[in-house]
Short mmCIF file of C-alpha atoms and ligand atoms in Angstrom, two decimals:
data_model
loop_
_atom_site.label_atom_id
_atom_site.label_comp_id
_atom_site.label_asym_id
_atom_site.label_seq_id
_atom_site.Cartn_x
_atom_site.Cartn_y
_atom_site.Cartn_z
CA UNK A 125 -15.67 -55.39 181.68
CA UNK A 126 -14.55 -54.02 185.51
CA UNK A 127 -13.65 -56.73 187.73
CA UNK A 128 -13.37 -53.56 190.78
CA UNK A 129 -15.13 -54.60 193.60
CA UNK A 130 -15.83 -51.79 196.22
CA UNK A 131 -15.72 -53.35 199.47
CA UNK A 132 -17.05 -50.59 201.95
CA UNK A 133 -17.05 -50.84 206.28
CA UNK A 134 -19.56 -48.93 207.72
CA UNK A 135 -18.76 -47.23 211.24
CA UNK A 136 -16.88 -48.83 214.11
CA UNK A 137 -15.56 -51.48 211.91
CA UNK A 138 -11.79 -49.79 211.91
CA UNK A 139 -11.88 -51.05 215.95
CA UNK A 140 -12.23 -54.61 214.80
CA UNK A 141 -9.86 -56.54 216.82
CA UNK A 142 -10.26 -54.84 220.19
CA UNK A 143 -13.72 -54.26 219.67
CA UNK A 144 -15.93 -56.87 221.64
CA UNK A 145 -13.63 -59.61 220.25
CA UNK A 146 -16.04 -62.51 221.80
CA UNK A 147 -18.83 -61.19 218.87
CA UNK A 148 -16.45 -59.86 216.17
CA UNK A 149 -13.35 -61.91 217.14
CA UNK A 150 -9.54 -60.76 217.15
CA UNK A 151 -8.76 -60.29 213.30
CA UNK A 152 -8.11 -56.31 212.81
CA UNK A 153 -9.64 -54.76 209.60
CA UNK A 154 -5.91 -54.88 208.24
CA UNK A 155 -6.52 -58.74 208.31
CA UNK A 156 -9.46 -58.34 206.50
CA UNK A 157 -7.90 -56.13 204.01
CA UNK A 158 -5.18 -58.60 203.16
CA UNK A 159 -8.21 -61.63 203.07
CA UNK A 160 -9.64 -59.34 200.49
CA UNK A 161 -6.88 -59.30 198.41
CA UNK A 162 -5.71 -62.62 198.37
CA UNK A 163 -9.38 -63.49 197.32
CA UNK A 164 -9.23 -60.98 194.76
CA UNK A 165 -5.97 -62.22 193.28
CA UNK A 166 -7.30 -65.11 193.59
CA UNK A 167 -10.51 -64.31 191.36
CA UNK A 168 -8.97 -62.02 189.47
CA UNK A 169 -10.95 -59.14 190.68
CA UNK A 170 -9.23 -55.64 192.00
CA UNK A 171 -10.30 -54.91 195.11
CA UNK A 172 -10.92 -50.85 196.61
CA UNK A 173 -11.58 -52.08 200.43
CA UNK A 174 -12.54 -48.79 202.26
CA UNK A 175 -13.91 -47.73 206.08
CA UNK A 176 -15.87 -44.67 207.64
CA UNK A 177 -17.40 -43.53 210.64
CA UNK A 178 -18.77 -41.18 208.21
CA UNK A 179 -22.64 -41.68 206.66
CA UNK A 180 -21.97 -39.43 203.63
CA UNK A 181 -18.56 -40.38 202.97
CA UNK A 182 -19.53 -43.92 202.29
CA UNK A 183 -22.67 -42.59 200.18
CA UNK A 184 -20.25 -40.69 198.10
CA UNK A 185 -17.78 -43.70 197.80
CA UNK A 186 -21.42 -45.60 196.86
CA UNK A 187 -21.64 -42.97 194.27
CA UNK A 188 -18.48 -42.81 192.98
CA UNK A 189 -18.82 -46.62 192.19
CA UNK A 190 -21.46 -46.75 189.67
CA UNK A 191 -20.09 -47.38 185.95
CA UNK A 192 -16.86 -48.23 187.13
CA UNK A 193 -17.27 -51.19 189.53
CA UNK A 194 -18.36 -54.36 188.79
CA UNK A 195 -20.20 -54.78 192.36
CA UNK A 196 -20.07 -53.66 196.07
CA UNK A 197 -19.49 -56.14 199.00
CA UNK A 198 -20.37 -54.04 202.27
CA UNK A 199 -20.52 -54.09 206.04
CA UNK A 200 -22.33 -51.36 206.79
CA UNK A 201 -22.11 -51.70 210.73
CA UNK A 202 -25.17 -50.27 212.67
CA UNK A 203 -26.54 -48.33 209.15
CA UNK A 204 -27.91 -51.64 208.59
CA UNK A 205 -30.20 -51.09 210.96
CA UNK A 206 -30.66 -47.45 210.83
CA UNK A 207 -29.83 -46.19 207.12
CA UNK A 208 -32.81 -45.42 204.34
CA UNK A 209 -29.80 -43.37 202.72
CA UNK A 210 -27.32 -46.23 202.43
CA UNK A 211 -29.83 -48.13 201.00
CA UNK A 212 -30.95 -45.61 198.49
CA UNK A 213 -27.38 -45.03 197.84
CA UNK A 214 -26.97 -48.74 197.07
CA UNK A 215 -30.28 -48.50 194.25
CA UNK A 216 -28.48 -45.70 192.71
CA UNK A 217 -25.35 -47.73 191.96
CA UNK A 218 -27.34 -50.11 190.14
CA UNK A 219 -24.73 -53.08 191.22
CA UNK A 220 -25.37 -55.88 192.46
CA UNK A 221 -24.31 -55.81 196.38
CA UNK A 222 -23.44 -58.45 198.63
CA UNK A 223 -23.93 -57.68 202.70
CA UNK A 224 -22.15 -58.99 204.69
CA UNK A 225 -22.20 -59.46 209.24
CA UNK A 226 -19.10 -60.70 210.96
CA UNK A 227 -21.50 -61.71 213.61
CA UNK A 228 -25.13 -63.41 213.39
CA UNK A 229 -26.80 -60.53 213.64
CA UNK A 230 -30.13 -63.33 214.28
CA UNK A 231 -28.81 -64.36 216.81
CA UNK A 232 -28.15 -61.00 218.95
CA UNK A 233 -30.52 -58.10 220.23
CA UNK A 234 -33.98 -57.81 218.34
CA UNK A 235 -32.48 -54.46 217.04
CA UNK A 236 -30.18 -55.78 214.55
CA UNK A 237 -32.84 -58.28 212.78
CA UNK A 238 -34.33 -55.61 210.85
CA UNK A 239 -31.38 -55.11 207.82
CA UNK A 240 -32.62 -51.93 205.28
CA UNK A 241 -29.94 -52.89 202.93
CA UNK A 242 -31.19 -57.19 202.58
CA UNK A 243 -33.60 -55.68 200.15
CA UNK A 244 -31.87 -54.43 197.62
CA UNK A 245 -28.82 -57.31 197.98
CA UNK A 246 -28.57 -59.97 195.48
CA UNK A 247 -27.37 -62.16 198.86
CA UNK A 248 -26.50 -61.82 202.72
CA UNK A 249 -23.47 -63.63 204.02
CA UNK A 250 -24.29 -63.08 208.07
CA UNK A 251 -22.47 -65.34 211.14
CA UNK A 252 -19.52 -66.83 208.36
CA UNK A 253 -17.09 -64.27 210.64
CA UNK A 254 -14.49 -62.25 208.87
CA UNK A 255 -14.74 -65.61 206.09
CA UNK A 256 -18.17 -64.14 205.19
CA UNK A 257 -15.82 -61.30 203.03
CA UNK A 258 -13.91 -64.17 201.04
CA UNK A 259 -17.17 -65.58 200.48
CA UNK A 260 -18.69 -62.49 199.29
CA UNK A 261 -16.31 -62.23 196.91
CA UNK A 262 -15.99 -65.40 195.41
CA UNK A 263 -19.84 -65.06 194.71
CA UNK A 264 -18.88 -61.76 193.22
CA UNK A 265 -16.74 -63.71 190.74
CA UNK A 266 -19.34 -66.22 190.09
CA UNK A 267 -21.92 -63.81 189.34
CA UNK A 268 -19.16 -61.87 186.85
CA UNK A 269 -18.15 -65.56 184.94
CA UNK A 270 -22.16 -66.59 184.64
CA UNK A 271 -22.86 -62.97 183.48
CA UNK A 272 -24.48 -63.32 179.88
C1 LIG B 504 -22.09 -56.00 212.16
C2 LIG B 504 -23.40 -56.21 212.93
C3 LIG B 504 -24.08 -54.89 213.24
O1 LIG B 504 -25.29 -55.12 213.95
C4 LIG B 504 -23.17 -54.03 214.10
O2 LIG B 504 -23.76 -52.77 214.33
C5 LIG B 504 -21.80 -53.90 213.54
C6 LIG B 504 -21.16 -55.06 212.92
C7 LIG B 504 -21.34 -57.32 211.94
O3 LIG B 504 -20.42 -57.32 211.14
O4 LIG B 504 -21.65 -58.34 212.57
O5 LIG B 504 -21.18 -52.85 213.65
O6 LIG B 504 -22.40 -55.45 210.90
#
């Protein structure tokens, strides 16, 4: 059984670091990569970590992921907010997803309380910082060692 977990960054999440570092902090997404794979050794999982600016390029990454991961941990930036075609994307797979917010996305402008892509995730890590990726996937693992 796959133990590939696509872990996908919607837009503006490659300026992570620099950008507004009092809501998103200083780690870089480079950092984040490397969290992700020390979790993954950890787990045992393999870990594709991935980032566009790019709407359809993540949708075809979404795509590409169906019968050959075992899940999909995603940031998807502002799409949360904005994106019936993420989501959609994300039904197609037919894997479970995990979504996960650096920030608490609660907490901010009434904007980004509306997520399109909580509906179709088996859970929401939101506020945990860039920590809410290691938790992701250690869920991930859980949900692949409890699978009947
Ligand atoms: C974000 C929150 C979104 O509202 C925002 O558009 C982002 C980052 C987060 O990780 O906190 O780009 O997804």
């Amino acid at each position: 059984m796959s133990r590939t977990v696509l872990v996908l960054n919607g837009p503006n999440l490659n300026m992570l670091g620099t950008r507004e570092p009092a809501t998103y902090g200083r780690e870089t997404l480079a950092d984040v990569s490397a969290l992700c794979a020390r979790t993954a050794e950890q787990h045992e999982l393999t870990v594709e970590f991935r980032q566009s600016n790019h709407e359809g390029e993540a949708i075809d990454w979404i795509h590409q992921a169906r019968g050959r991961c075992a899940a999909i941990v995603i940031n998807p930036g502002a799409w949360t907010h904005t994106s019936i075609a993420i989501r959609d994307a994300l039904t197609a797979s037919e894997l479970p997803v995990i979504e996960v917010h650096i920030s608490n996305v609660h907490a901010r402008e009434t904007f980004r309380h509306h997520s399109y892509v909580s509906g179709v995730a088996v859970a929401v890590m939101c506020g945990f910082g860039t920590n809410g990726y290691r938790l992701a996937l250690e869920h991930v693992s859980h949900l692949l060692n409890n699978k009947g």
